[in-house]
XYZ file of C-alpha atoms in Angstrom:
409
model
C -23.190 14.862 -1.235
C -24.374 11.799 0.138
C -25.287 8.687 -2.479
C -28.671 8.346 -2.778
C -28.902 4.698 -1.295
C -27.628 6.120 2.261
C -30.587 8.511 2.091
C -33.279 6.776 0.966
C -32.883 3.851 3.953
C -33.095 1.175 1.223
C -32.227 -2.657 2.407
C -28.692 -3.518 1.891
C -27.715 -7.100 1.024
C -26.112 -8.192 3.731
C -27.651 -9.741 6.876
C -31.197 -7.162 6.767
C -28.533 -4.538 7.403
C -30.124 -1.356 6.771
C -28.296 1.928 5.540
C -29.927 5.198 6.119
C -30.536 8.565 8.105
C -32.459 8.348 11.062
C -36.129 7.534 10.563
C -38.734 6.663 14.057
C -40.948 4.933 10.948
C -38.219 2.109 10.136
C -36.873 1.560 13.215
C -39.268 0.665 15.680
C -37.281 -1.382 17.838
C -34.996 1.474 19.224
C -31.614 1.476 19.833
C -29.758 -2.537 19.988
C -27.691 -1.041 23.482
C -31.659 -0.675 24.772
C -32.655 -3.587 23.688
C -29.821 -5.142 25.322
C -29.403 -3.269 28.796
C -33.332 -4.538 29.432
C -32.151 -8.453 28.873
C -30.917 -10.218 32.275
C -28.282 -11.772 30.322
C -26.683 -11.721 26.976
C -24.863 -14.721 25.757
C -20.939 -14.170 23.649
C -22.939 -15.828 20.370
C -25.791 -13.608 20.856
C -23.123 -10.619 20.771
C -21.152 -12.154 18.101
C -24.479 -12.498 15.840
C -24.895 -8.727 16.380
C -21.518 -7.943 15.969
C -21.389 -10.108 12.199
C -24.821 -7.604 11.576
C -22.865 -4.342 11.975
C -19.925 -6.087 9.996
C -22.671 -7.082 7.027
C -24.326 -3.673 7.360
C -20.629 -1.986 6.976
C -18.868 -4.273 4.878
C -22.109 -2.780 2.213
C -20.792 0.903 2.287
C -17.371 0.173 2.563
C -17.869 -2.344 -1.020
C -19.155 1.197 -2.252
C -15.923 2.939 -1.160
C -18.208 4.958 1.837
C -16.962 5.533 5.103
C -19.789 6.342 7.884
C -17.539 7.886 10.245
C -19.741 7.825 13.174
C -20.506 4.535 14.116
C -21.902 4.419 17.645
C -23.967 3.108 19.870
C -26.826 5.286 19.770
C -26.571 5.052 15.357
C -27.282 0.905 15.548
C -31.123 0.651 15.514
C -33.606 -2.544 15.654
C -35.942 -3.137 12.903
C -38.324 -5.227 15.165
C -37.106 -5.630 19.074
C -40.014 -8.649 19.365
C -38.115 -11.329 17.664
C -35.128 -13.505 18.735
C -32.534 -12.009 17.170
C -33.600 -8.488 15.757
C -32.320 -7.114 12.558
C -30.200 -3.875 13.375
C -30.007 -1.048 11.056
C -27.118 1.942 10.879
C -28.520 5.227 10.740
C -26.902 9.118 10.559
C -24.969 9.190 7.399
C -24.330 13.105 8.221
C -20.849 12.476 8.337
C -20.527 9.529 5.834
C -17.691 10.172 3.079
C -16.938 8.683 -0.413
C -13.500 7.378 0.004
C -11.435 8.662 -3.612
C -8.132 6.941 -4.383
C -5.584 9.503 -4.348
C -7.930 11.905 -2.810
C -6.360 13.002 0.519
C -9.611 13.291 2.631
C -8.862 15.165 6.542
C -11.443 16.182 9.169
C -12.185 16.055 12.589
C -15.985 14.689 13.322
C -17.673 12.278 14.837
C -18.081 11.613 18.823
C -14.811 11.824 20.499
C -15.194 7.985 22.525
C -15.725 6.367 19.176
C -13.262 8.367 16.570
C -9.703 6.934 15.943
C -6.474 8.140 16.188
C -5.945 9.282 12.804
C -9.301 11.708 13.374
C -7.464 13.015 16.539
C -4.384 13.792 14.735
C -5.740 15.549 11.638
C -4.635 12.356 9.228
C -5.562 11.588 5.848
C -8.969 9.223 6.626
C -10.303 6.032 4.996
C -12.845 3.104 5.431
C -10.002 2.175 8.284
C -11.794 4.165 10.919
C -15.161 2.791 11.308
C -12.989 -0.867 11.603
C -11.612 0.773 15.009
C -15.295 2.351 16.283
C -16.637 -1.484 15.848
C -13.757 -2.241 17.831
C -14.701 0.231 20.557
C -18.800 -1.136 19.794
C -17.627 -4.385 20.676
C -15.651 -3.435 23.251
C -18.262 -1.829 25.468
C -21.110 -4.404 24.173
C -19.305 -7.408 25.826
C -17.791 -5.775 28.952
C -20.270 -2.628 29.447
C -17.380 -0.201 30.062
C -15.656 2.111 27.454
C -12.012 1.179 26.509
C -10.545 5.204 25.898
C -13.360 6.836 27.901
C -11.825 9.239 30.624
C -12.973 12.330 32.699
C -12.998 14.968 30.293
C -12.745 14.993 26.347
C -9.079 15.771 26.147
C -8.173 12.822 28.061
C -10.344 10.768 26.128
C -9.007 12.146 22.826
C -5.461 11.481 24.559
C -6.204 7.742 25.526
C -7.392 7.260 21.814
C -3.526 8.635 20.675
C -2.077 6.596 23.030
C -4.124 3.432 22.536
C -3.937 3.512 26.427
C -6.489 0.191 26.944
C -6.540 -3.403 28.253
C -8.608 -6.203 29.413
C -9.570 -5.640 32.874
C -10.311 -8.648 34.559
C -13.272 -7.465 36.473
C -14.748 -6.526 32.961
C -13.572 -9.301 30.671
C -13.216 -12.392 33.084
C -16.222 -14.310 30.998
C -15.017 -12.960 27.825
C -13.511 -15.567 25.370
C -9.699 -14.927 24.198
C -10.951 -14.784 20.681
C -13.016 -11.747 21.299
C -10.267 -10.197 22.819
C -8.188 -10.871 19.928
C -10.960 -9.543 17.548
C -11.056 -6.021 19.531
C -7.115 -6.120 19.983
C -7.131 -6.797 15.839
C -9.419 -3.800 15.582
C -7.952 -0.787 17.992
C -4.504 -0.669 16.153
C -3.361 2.759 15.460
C -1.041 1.952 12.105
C -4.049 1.938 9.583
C -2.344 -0.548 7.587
C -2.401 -3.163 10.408
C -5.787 -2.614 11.346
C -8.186 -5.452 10.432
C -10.027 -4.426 6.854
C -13.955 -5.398 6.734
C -13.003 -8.504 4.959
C -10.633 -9.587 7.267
C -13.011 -9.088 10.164
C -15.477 -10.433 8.363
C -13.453 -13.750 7.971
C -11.972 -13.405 11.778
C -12.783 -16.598 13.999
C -14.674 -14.801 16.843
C -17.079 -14.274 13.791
C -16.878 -17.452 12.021
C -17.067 -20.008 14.500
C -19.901 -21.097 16.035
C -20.007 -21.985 19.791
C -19.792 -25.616 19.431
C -16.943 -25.258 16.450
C -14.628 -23.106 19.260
C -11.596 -24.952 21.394
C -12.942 -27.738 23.944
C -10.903 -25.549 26.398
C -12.281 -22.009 25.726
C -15.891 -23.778 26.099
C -14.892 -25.071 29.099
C -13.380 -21.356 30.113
C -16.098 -19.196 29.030
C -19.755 -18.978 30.285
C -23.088 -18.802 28.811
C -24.390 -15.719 29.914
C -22.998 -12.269 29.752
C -24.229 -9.973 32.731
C -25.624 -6.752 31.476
C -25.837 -4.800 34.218
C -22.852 -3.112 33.490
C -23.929 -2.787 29.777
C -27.071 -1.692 31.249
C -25.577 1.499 33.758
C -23.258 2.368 30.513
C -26.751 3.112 28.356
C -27.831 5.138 31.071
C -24.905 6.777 31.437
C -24.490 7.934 27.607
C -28.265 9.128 27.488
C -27.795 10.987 30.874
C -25.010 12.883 29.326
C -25.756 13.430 25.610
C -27.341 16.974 24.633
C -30.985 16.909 22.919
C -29.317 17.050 19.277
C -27.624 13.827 20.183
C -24.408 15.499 19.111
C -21.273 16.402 21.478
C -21.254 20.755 20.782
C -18.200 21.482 22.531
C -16.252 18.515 20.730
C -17.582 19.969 17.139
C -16.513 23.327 18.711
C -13.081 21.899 19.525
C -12.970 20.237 16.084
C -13.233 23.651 14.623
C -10.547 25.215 16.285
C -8.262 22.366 16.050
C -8.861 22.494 12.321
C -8.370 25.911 12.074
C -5.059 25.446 14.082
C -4.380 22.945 11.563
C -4.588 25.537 8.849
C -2.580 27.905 10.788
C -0.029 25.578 11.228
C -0.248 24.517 7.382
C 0.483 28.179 6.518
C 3.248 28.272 9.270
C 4.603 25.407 7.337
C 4.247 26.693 3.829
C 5.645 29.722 5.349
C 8.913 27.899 6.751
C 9.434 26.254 3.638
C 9.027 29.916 1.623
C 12.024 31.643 3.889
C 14.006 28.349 3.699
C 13.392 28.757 0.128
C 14.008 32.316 0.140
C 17.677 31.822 2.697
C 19.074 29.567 -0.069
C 18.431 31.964 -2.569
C 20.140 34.749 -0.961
C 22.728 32.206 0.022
C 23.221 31.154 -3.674
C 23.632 34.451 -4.444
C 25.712 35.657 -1.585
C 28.101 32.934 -2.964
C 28.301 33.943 -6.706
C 28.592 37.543 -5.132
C 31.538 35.787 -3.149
C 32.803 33.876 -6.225
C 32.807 37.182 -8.303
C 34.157 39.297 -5.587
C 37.241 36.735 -5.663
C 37.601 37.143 -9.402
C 37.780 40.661 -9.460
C 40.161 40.855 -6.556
C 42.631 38.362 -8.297
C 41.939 40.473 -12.138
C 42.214 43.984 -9.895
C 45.691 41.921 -8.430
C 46.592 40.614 -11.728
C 46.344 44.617 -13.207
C 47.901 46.019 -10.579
C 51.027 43.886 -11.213
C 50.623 44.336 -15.114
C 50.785 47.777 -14.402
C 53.521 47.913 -11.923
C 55.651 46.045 -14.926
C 54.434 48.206 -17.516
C 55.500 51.229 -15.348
C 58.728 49.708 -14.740
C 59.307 49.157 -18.426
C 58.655 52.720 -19.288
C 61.269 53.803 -16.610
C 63.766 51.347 -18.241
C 63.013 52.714 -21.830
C 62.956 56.170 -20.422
C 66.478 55.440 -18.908
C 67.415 53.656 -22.697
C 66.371 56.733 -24.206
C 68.221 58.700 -22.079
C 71.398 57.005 -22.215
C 70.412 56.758 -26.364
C 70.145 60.876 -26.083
C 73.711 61.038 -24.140
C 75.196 58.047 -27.122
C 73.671 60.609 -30.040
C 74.790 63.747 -28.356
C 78.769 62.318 -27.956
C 78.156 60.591 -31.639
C 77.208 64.425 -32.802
C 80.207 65.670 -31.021
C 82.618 62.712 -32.246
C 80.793 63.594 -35.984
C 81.694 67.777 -35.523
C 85.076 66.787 -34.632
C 85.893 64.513 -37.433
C 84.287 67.196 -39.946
C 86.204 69.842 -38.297
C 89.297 67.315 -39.027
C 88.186 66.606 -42.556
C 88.254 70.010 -43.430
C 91.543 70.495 -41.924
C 92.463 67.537 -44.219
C 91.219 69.163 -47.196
C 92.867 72.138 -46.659
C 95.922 70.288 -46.300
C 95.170 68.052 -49.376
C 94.784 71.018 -51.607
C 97.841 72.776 -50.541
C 99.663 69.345 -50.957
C 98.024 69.002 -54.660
C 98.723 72.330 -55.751
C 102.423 72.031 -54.078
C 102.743 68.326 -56.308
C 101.826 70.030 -59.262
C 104.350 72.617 -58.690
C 106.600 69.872 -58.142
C 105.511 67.858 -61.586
C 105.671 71.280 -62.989
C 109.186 71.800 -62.104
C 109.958 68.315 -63.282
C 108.420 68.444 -66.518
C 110.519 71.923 -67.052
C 113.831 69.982 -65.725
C 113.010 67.686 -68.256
C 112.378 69.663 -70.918
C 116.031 71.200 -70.385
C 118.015 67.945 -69.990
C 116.970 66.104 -73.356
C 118.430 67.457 -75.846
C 121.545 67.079 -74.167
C 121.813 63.566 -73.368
C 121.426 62.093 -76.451
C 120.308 58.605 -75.392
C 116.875 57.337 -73.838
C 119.149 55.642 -71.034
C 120.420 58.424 -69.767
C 117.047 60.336 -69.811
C 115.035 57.993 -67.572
C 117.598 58.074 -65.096
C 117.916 61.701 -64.546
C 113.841 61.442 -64.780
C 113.798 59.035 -61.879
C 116.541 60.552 -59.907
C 115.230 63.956 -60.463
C 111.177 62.736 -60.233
C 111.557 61.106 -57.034
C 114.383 63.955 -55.535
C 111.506 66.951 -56.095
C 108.500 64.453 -54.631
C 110.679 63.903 -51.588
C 111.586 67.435 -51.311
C 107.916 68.768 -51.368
C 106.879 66.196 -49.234
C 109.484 66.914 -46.486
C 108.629 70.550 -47.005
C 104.558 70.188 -46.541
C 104.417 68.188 -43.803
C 103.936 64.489 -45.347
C 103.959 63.260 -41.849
C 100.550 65.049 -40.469
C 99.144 64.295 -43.561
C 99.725 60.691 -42.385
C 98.551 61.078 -39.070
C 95.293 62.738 -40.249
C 94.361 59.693 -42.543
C 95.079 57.425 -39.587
C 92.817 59.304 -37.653
């Protein structure tokens, strides 16, 4: 929506600038390039004083944060042609913007001779590009030719991209250097080195007066502009413009190069989604990798666990075996020295039972021999000789010596 002061063609404050949609009842005087192709002559103050108008007129919307966006030619009207120096007025605010900060604004409009680069390329847009169309305006109002205009619309837009201008002598040999440097100030394509309204506004080529400018650039620059050329460039624009004063096939074009532009967003949006989506599968492929790693070097690590636990159980199956064989001889040693204790037994019984015999015998031998000696001396010796005589004798007799060897054993 348009603010209600660019519709309602109300005075702005600033030179009898006028800001509104086009209206026959308020602007009587026609178009200022009409007005100007029918003088003989135009003087370099006389297009300075119309320049510092459009400045005044734009320098109000732009205070307002509005950018026109189609500043042309045919959109500077006169008030009143029949004075000295007419008041202009800017009309067609169809395209006209608020300018947000940090609202990205983008659009292709406008008529392609006037629009600046960052139009052509589908920028973000400001109050930036109606500073380069008065560049163009001023431009063609003090040489009469266009700086960017070429055979067809593509080369045009082209020229605009490539800032592909200069001063051609034939043009711009009665053309001051300050003016030059005003339009060279204006058709920058970095945004940020383009002149703002203010600085325009405050420029030199606007400022000064004619008798104020360099003795030397007097002496170099003539009174009189010729506007024939100016004139045949009017002609030219009005031969060639369609009935609704618009360029169709360049609004066409805008269309399809914005819808390209959308196309191309998604194709971007798309790019960044499978770049987005390829480092995810990468990230994963590489914990896949990292785990795949781990459980080849745990499967590793069991195998060899379990190669040493199987050759553990084949050592204590080979312990147990030889522990079977140790058990099995042990059992045999054990029957043999049971068998052998028996024997022993045997032999210790037959030995007891042969000593008590013996003692028997002794005790009997004994008996007989004391009542015959008649003294205790005499008694113990035949006991001793004749205790240790029958012990000898039974032992001889029952084999003491096996009986020896058996206990070693």
């Amino acid at each position: 929506m348009q603010p209600s002061s660019l519709r309602s063609g109300r005075a702005g404050p600033a030179g009898g600038v006028c800001a509104g949609r086009r209206s026959s009842g308020r602007v009587s005087g026609g178009e200022l390039f009409d007005f100007l192709a029918q003088k003989e002559s135009l003087s370099e103050e006389e297009a300075t004083s119309f320049i510092k108008q459009i400045l005044d007129g734009v320098n109000y919307l732009h205070a307002k944060k509005i950018a026109h966006f189609d500043l042309k030619p045919e959109n500077i009207m006169l008030l009143d042609k029949n004075i000295p120096i007419p008041h202009i007025k800017l009309i067609d605010f169809g395209l006209a913007h608020e300018i947000e900060d940090g609202v990205e604004f983008k659009n292709i409009f406008g008529t392609p001779e006037f629009v600046a680069p960052e139009i052509v390329n589908y920028e973000p847009l400001g109050l930036e590009a109606d500073m380069w169309s008065i560049g163009v305006i001023t431009y063609i109002l003090l040489s009469g030719a266009s700086p960017f205009l070429g055979d067809t619309k593509q080369e045009t837009l082209a020229n605009i991209t490539a800032v592909s201008y200069d001063f051609d002598e034939e043009f711009f040999s009665q053309t001051s250097e300050l003016a030059k440097d005003f339009i060279r100030k204006l058709l920058v394509k970095e945004t940020r080195k383009r002149l703002t309204i203010q600085e325009a506004l405050r420029h030199p080529w606007i400022t000064s007066k004619g008798e104020d400018r360099a003795p030397e650039q007097r002496k170099t620059e003539p009174t009189q502009l010729k506007t024939k050329r100016l004139r045949e460039y009017t002609l030219k624009c009005h031969s060639s413009m369609p009935p609704n004063n618009t360029y169709v096939n360049f609004e066409r074009f805008a269309h399809v190069v914005e819808d390209v532009a959308w196309v191309d967003q998604g194709c971007h949006a798309l790019a960044g989604a499978h770049d987005t989506i390829q480092d995810d599968v990468e990230a994963l492929v590489s914990i896949f990798n990292e785990k795949e790693a781990w459980y080849r070097e745990e499967n590793e690590s069991a195998r060899h666990d379990l190669s040493q636990l199987r050759y553990e159980f084949r050592k204590v199956e080979s312990l147990k075996k030889l522990l079977r064989e140790d058990i099995q001889t042990t059992a045999s040693g054990l029957g043999s020295v049971a068998r052998k204790l028996d024997h022993l037994q045997v032999q210790f019984e037959a030995l007891r039972q042969e000593l008590s015999a013996d003692l028997q015998w002794i005790q009997e031998l004994v008996g007989s021999c004391q009542p015959e000696s008649g003294s205790t001396d005499g008694l113990g010796s035949v006991f001793c000789w004749d205790t240790s005589e029958p012990l000898a004798e039974p032992s001889d007799r029952s084999g003491s010596k096996e009986v020896l060897a058996g206990l070693k054993l």
